[in-house]
mmCIF file of C-alpha atoms and ligand atoms in Angstrom:
data_model
loop_
_atom_site.group_PDB
_atom_site.id
_atom_site.type_symbol
_atom_site.label_atom_id
_atom_site.label_comp_id
_atom_site.label_asym_id
_atom_site.label_seq_id
_atom_site.Cartn_x
_atom_site.Cartn_y
_atom_site.Cartn_z
ATOM 1 C CA MET A 1 141.033 103.853 114.304
ATOM 2 C CA ARG A 2 141.810 106.398 112.278
ATOM 3 C CA LEU A 3 141.854 110.510 113.644
ATOM 4 C CA ASN A 4 139.304 111.743 110.790
ATOM 5 C CA LYS A 5 136.546 108.113 111.093
ATOM 6 C CA TYR A 6 137.185 108.453 114.955
ATOM 7 C CA ILE A 7 135.706 111.873 114.747
ATOM 8 C CA ALA A 8 132.887 111.121 111.606
ATOM 9 C CA SER A 9 132.129 108.297 114.170
ATOM 10 C CA ALA A 10 131.552 110.971 116.917
ATOM 11 C CA GLY A 11 129.250 112.443 114.809
ATOM 12 C CA VAL A 12 130.653 116.142 114.998
ATOM 13 C CA CYS A 13 131.253 115.890 111.317
ATOM 14 C CA SER A 14 131.975 113.864 107.785
ATOM 15 C CA ARG A 15 135.714 112.829 107.313
ATOM 16 C CA ARG A 16 136.283 115.664 104.590
ATOM 17 C CA LYS A 17 135.142 117.861 106.993
ATOM 18 C CA ALA A 18 137.915 115.947 109.672
ATOM 19 C CA ASP A 19 140.238 115.894 107.319
ATOM 20 C CA GLU A 20 139.958 119.779 107.039
ATOM 21 C CA LEU A 21 140.320 120.871 110.928
ATOM 22 C CA ILE A 22 142.888 118.128 111.711
ATOM 23 C CA ALA A 23 144.560 119.529 108.850
ATOM 24 C CA ASN A 24 143.747 123.495 110.188
ATOM 25 C CA GLY A 25 145.207 122.796 113.137
ATOM 26 C CA ASN A 26 142.021 122.490 115.000
ATOM 27 C CA VAL A 27 141.926 119.610 116.569
ATOM 28 C CA LYS A 28 144.234 117.914 119.605
ATOM 29 C CA VAL A 29 145.094 114.852 120.753
ATOM 30 C CA ASN A 30 146.155 113.968 124.012
ATOM 31 C CA GLY A 31 146.532 117.988 123.971
ATOM 32 C CA ALA A 32 148.698 117.696 121.603
ATOM 33 C CA SER A 33 147.563 119.728 118.578
ATOM 34 C CA VAL A 34 148.214 117.489 115.727
ATOM 35 C CA ARG A 35 147.979 118.059 111.988
ATOM 36 C CA GLU A 36 149.215 114.882 110.277
ATOM 37 C CA HIS A 37 146.815 112.280 108.260
ATOM 38 C CA GLY A 38 146.815 109.380 109.842
ATOM 39 C CA VAL A 39 147.689 109.514 113.164
ATOM 40 C CA GLN A 40 145.970 106.439 114.940
ATOM 41 C CA VAL A 41 143.341 106.938 118.441
ATOM 42 C CA GLU A 42 143.805 104.429 120.644
ATOM 43 C CA PRO A 43 140.940 103.921 123.559
ATOM 44 C CA GLY A 44 141.052 106.059 126.151
ATOM 45 C CA ASP A 45 143.187 108.998 124.090
ATOM 46 C CA VAL A 46 141.424 112.541 124.305
ATOM 47 C CA VAL A 47 140.416 114.050 121.148
ATOM 48 C CA ALA A 48 139.228 117.607 121.588
ATOM 49 C CA VAL A 49 137.689 119.942 118.894
ATOM 50 C CA ASN A 50 138.014 123.505 118.542
ATOM 51 C CA GLY A 51 138.827 122.975 121.851
ATOM 52 C CA LYS A 52 136.526 120.290 123.488
ATOM 53 C CA VAL A 53 136.690 117.146 124.126
ATOM 54 C CA ILE A 54 134.867 115.550 121.666
ATOM 55 C CA GLU A 55 132.765 111.898 123.270
ATOM 56 C CA GLU A 56 133.594 108.465 122.047
ATOM 57 C CA PRO A 57 132.427 106.824 119.379
ATOM 58 C CA ALA A 58 129.878 104.006 120.599
ATOM 59 C CA ASP A 59 129.839 100.996 118.788
ATOM 60 C CA LYS A 60 128.420 100.465 116.476
ATOM 61 C CA ILE A 61 124.976 97.959 117.253
ATOM 62 C CA TYR A 62 122.644 95.898 114.893
ATOM 63 C CA VAL A 63 119.508 94.543 115.921
ATOM 64 C CA ALA A 64 116.182 92.586 114.764
ATOM 65 C CA VAL A 65 113.510 93.310 117.211
ATOM 66 C CA ASN A 66 109.879 91.270 116.767
ATOM 67 C CA LYS A 67 107.672 93.952 117.619
ATOM 68 C CA PRO A 68 104.055 92.945 119.761
ATOM 69 C CA LEU A 69 101.437 93.979 119.120
ATOM 70 C CA GLY A 70 100.889 97.436 120.636
ATOM 71 C CA TYR A 71 104.173 98.327 121.090
ATOM 72 C CA ILE A 72 104.912 102.166 118.631
ATOM 73 C CA THR A 73 108.201 102.488 116.773
ATOM 74 C CA SER A 74 108.838 105.640 118.489
ATOM 75 C CA MET A 75 111.686 106.449 121.661
ATOM 76 C CA ASP A 76 109.629 107.808 123.895
ATOM 77 C CA ASP A 77 105.345 108.080 124.070
ATOM 78 C CA ASP A 78 103.563 111.256 125.655
ATOM 79 C CA LYS A 79 100.745 109.258 125.888
ATOM 80 C CA GLY A 80 102.004 105.980 128.174
ATOM 81 C CA ARG A 81 102.101 103.127 125.617
ATOM 82 C CA ALA A 82 105.094 100.532 125.570
ATOM 83 C CA THR A 83 107.359 101.330 122.853
ATOM 84 C CA VAL A 84 110.008 99.773 120.711
ATOM 85 C CA ALA A 85 112.916 101.863 122.876
ATOM 86 C CA GLU A 86 111.740 98.837 125.612
ATOM 87 C CA LEU A 87 112.648 96.016 123.574
ATOM 88 C CA VAL A 88 115.840 97.439 123.350
ATOM 89 C CA ASP A 89 116.591 98.695 127.078
ATOM 90 C CA ASP A 90 119.153 96.573 128.434
ATOM 91 C CA ILE A 91 121.900 97.538 125.859
ATOM 92 C CA PRO A 92 123.870 100.420 126.810
ATOM 93 C CA GLU A 93 123.925 102.777 123.334
ATOM 94 C CA ARG A 94 120.957 103.426 122.869
ATOM 95 C CA LEU A 95 119.443 102.119 119.822
ATOM 96 C CA PHE A 96 117.064 103.911 117.017
ATOM 97 C CA PRO A 97 114.100 101.605 115.182
ATOM 98 C CA VAL A 98 115.015 101.813 110.690
ATOM 99 C CA GLY A 99 111.573 103.445 109.497
ATOM 100 C CA ARG A 100 108.236 102.372 111.172
ATOM 101 C CA LEU A 101 105.838 99.306 112.126
ATOM 102 C CA ASP A 102 102.612 100.553 112.973
ATOM 103 C CA TYR A 103 101.410 99.879 116.663
ATOM 104 C CA ASN A 104 98.862 96.960 115.654
ATOM 105 C CA THR A 105 101.637 95.210 113.132
ATOM 106 C CA THR A 106 103.932 92.684 114.312
ATOM 107 C CA GLY A 107 107.742 91.417 113.275
ATOM 108 C CA LEU A 108 111.265 92.142 112.126
ATOM 109 C CA LEU A 109 112.110 96.273 113.111
ATOM 110 C CA ILE A 110 115.774 96.763 112.513
ATOM 111 C CA MET A 111 117.403 98.704 115.132
ATOM 112 C CA THR A 112 120.890 100.912 115.324
ATOM 113 C CA ASN A 113 123.118 103.604 116.485
ATOM 114 C CA ASP A 114 124.025 103.761 112.799
ATOM 115 C CA GLY A 115 122.877 106.808 111.826
ATOM 116 C CA GLN A 116 124.051 106.603 108.038
ATOM 117 C CA LEU A 117 123.126 103.208 107.910
ATOM 118 C CA THR A 118 119.091 104.480 108.645
ATOM 119 C CA TYR A 119 119.544 107.030 106.713
ATOM 120 C CA THR A 120 120.356 105.111 103.766
ATOM 121 C CA LEU A 121 117.675 101.982 104.419
ATOM 122 C CA THR A 122 114.960 105.143 104.631
ATOM 123 C CA HIS A 123 115.891 106.978 101.798
ATOM 124 C CA PRO A 124 113.548 106.098 98.993
ATOM 125 C CA LYS A 125 116.372 106.690 96.186
ATOM 126 C CA HIS A 126 117.402 102.938 97.933
ATOM 127 C CA GLU A 127 113.852 100.831 98.283
ATOM 128 C CA VAL A 128 114.109 97.691 99.733
ATOM 129 C CA TRP A 129 111.747 94.782 99.289
ATOM 130 C CA LYS A 130 110.062 94.462 102.583
ATOM 131 C CA THR A 131 107.632 91.347 102.742
ATOM 132 C CA TYR A 132 105.043 91.135 104.789
ATOM 133 C CA VAL A 133 102.152 88.546 105.525
ATOM 134 C CA ALA A 134 98.884 89.547 105.985
ATOM 135 C CA VAL A 135 95.320 87.806 107.072
ATOM 136 C CA VAL A 136 92.650 89.705 105.366
ATOM 137 C CA ALA A 137 89.286 89.279 104.986
ATOM 138 C CA GLY A 138 87.191 87.891 102.444
ATOM 139 C CA VAL A 139 88.390 86.450 99.200
ATOM 140 C CA LEU A 140 91.545 87.614 97.990
ATOM 141 C CA SER A 141 90.310 87.530 93.476
ATOM 142 C CA ASP A 142 92.627 87.216 91.263
ATOM 143 C CA THR A 143 91.645 90.166 89.683
ATOM 144 C CA ARG A 144 91.906 92.133 92.964
ATOM 145 C CA ILE A 145 95.654 90.443 93.339
ATOM 146 C CA ALA A 146 96.412 91.993 90.155
ATOM 147 C CA LYS A 147 95.257 95.426 90.967
ATOM 148 C CA LEU A 148 97.982 94.994 93.608
ATOM 149 C CA ARG A 149 100.510 93.293 91.647
ATOM 150 C CA LYS A 150 100.439 96.613 89.681
ATOM 151 C CA GLY A 151 99.411 99.064 91.476
ATOM 152 C CA VAL A 152 96.963 100.823 93.640
ATOM 153 C CA ASP A 153 95.841 104.293 94.542
ATOM 154 C CA ILE A 154 96.181 105.074 97.683
ATOM 155 C CA GLY A 155 94.462 108.268 98.384
ATOM 156 C CA GLY A 156 96.542 110.413 96.287
ATOM 157 C CA PHE A 157 99.258 108.087 95.745
ATOM 158 C CA VAL A 158 99.234 105.245 93.419
ATOM 159 C CA THR A 159 101.201 101.804 94.587
ATOM 160 C CA SER A 160 104.364 100.751 92.080
ATOM 161 C CA PRO A 161 104.139 97.332 91.489
ATOM 162 C CA ALA A 162 103.921 94.037 94.400
ATOM 163 C CA LYS A 163 104.472 91.376 94.485
ATOM 164 C CA VAL A 164 101.548 89.289 95.838
ATOM 165 C CA LYS A 165 101.575 85.369 96.763
ATOM 166 C CA VAL A 166 97.794 84.212 98.498
ATOM 167 C CA ILE A 167 99.868 81.581 100.965
ATOM 168 C CA LYS A 168 95.574 80.178 102.030
ATOM 169 C CA GLN A 169 92.811 81.302 101.194
ATOM 170 C CA MET A 170 90.007 80.346 103.939
ATOM 171 C CA PRO A 171 86.229 81.336 103.493
ATOM 172 C CA ARG A 172 86.034 83.888 105.060
ATOM 173 C CA HIS A 173 90.134 84.761 105.073
ATOM 174 C CA ALA A 174 93.001 84.992 103.288
ATOM 175 C CA VAL A 175 97.085 85.012 104.040
ATOM 176 C CA VAL A 176 98.600 86.565 101.634
ATOM 177 C CA GLU A 177 102.432 87.695 101.673
ATOM 178 C CA ILE A 178 103.026 91.684 99.871
ATOM 179 C CA LYS A 179 106.496 92.249 98.554
ATOM 180 C CA ILE A 180 106.604 96.172 98.632
ATOM 181 C CA ARG A 181 109.629 98.944 98.291
ATOM 182 C CA GLU A 182 107.795 101.503 99.537
ATOM 183 C CA GLY A 183 106.899 102.931 103.041
ATOM 184 C CA LYS A 184 104.406 105.092 103.088
ATOM 185 C CA ASN A 185 102.399 105.244 106.219
ATOM 186 C CA ARG A 186 99.747 102.622 106.314
ATOM 187 C CA GLN A 187 100.435 100.621 102.799
ATOM 188 C CA VAL A 188 100.009 97.791 103.265
ATOM 189 C CA ARG A 189 96.620 98.292 104.946
ATOM 190 C CA LYS A 190 95.536 101.227 102.235
ATOM 191 C CA MET A 191 96.419 98.684 99.591
ATOM 192 C CA PHE A 192 94.475 95.428 100.760
ATOM 193 C CA ALA A 193 91.432 98.298 101.897
ATOM 194 C CA ALA A 194 92.235 99.991 97.596
ATOM 195 C CA VAL A 195 91.037 96.486 96.855
ATOM 196 C CA GLY A 196 88.012 95.453 98.650
ATOM 197 C CA ASN A 197 89.745 93.502 101.284
ATOM 198 C CA LYS A 198 90.187 94.516 105.033
ATOM 199 C CA VAL A 199 94.054 93.676 106.828
ATOM 200 C CA GLN A 200 93.073 91.683 110.014
ATOM 201 C CA SER A 201 96.349 90.988 110.622
ATOM 202 C CA LEU A 202 99.834 92.188 109.454
ATOM 203 C CA GLU A 203 103.188 91.084 110.668
ATOM 204 C CA ARG A 204 106.697 92.131 108.649
ATOM 205 C CA THR A 205 108.456 89.145 107.755
ATOM 206 C CA ALA A 206 111.926 90.401 105.959
ATOM 207 C CA ILE A 207 113.805 93.514 104.928
ATOM 208 C CA GLY A 208 115.512 92.562 101.987
ATOM 209 C CA ASP A 209 116.803 89.689 102.612
ATOM 210 C CA VAL A 210 116.930 90.017 106.411
ATOM 211 C CA ARG A 211 114.634 87.622 107.919
ATOM 212 C CA LEU A 212 112.705 87.349 110.592
ATOM 213 C CA GLY A 213 112.986 83.558 111.423
ATOM 214 C CA ARG A 214 112.176 81.862 114.385
ATOM 215 C CA LEU A 215 112.946 85.462 116.379
ATOM 216 C CA MET A 216 109.777 85.390 119.640
ATOM 217 C CA SER A 217 107.636 88.116 119.557
ATOM 218 C CA GLY A 218 109.795 90.912 122.232
ATOM 219 C CA HIS A 219 112.610 89.798 121.647
ATOM 220 C CA TYR A 220 116.231 90.352 119.784
ATOM 221 C CA ARG A 221 119.069 89.409 118.471
ATOM 222 C CA LYS A 222 122.021 90.501 117.090
ATOM 223 C CA LEU A 223 122.336 90.926 113.338
ATOM 224 C CA THR A 224 124.847 88.752 111.609
ATOM 225 C CA ARG A 225 128.106 90.298 110.131
ATOM 226 C CA GLN A 226 126.513 88.843 106.979
ATOM 227 C CA GLU A 227 123.426 90.546 107.298
ATOM 228 C CA VAL A 228 124.984 94.021 108.251
ATOM 229 C CA GLU A 229 127.377 93.739 105.416
ATOM 230 C CA TYR A 230 123.973 93.400 102.978
ATOM 231 C CA LEU A 231 122.097 96.337 104.771
ATOM 232 C CA LYS A 232 125.182 98.587 104.250
ATOM 233 C CA SER A 233 125.524 97.381 100.521
ATOM 234 C CA LEU A 234 122.161 97.713 99.782
HETATM 235 N N1 LIG B 301 102.330 98.816 106.264
HETATM 236 C C1 LIG B 301 101.275 98.782 107.265
HETATM 237 O O1 LIG B 301 100.384 99.331 105.914
HETATM 238 N N2 LIG B 301 102.079 99.055 108.143
HETATM 239 C C2 LIG B 301 102.725 98.750 108.767
HETATM 240 O O2 LIG B 301 103.087 98.669 109.843
HETATM 241 C C3 LIG B 301 104.250 98.854 107.118
HETATM 242 C C4 LIG B 301 103.547 98.136 106.903
#
C-alpha cells in the first residue's frame, strides 16, 4: 500500500495531509525518514508520524446483519440491553452500525469499520432509498396511501415523497412495502401514525440495491465486492 494511503487508512489524517507530512519529513518508515512520493509500505513495516508509531490500518470489513427484535443499534448499552455489536462479536475488527434501527425494528443493518462509507451513507446529501415492510393496524385506504406518497407532517417535519405498495390488505391489518430516502428518528412509524395506522411490526428489507434476502434473524453475511462497490458509488 502507498505510504500516504496507509497513513490515511490508519485514521491519522487525509491522504493529502499525509502527502504534506511526508514532504515535510515528518514520516519515518522503519526508522528512516521518507520524503519521496509513492513509497510502498509492506506488512510488518513500522510507520511513525511525528515520532509516534501508528497502528497498521485494519482491513475493511462490510457485513449485512439481520437485526432481531430487542437489540439496540449501538456498541454498548448502559441499561444492559442486547446490542448489535454482539451479533458480530466473532469478527475481530470493531464494526460500527451504519445508521440506526429502532429497538423494535428488525431487518437489514450494514456494519463496517469503514468510516468513510458510514459517513457517505448517513449523510443527508446521499439519501439512499431504504425499503421497509410494515404490518399496520386497520385499513390503509387509498387516501392514506396518497398522503404517504405525497409527504406527511411527522411533527414539524414534512416527509419527502415515499413509494408505497400494499402487499396484502386483511380485515384488521395491512402488510405494506414503503420506501423512503430520509432517516428521521422513527420515521416510518411516525408516517403511518400521521395517517392513522399504527405500525405493529417493521422490518427493513433493503438499503438501495443491497437486500436482506434470506439472511436469518441474528445472523450476518459479508457483503459481496459488487455490493461494496455499489455502496461506495452512491
Ligand atoms: N423508521 C422507523 O420508524 N424505525 C426504524 O427503525 C427505521 C425507520
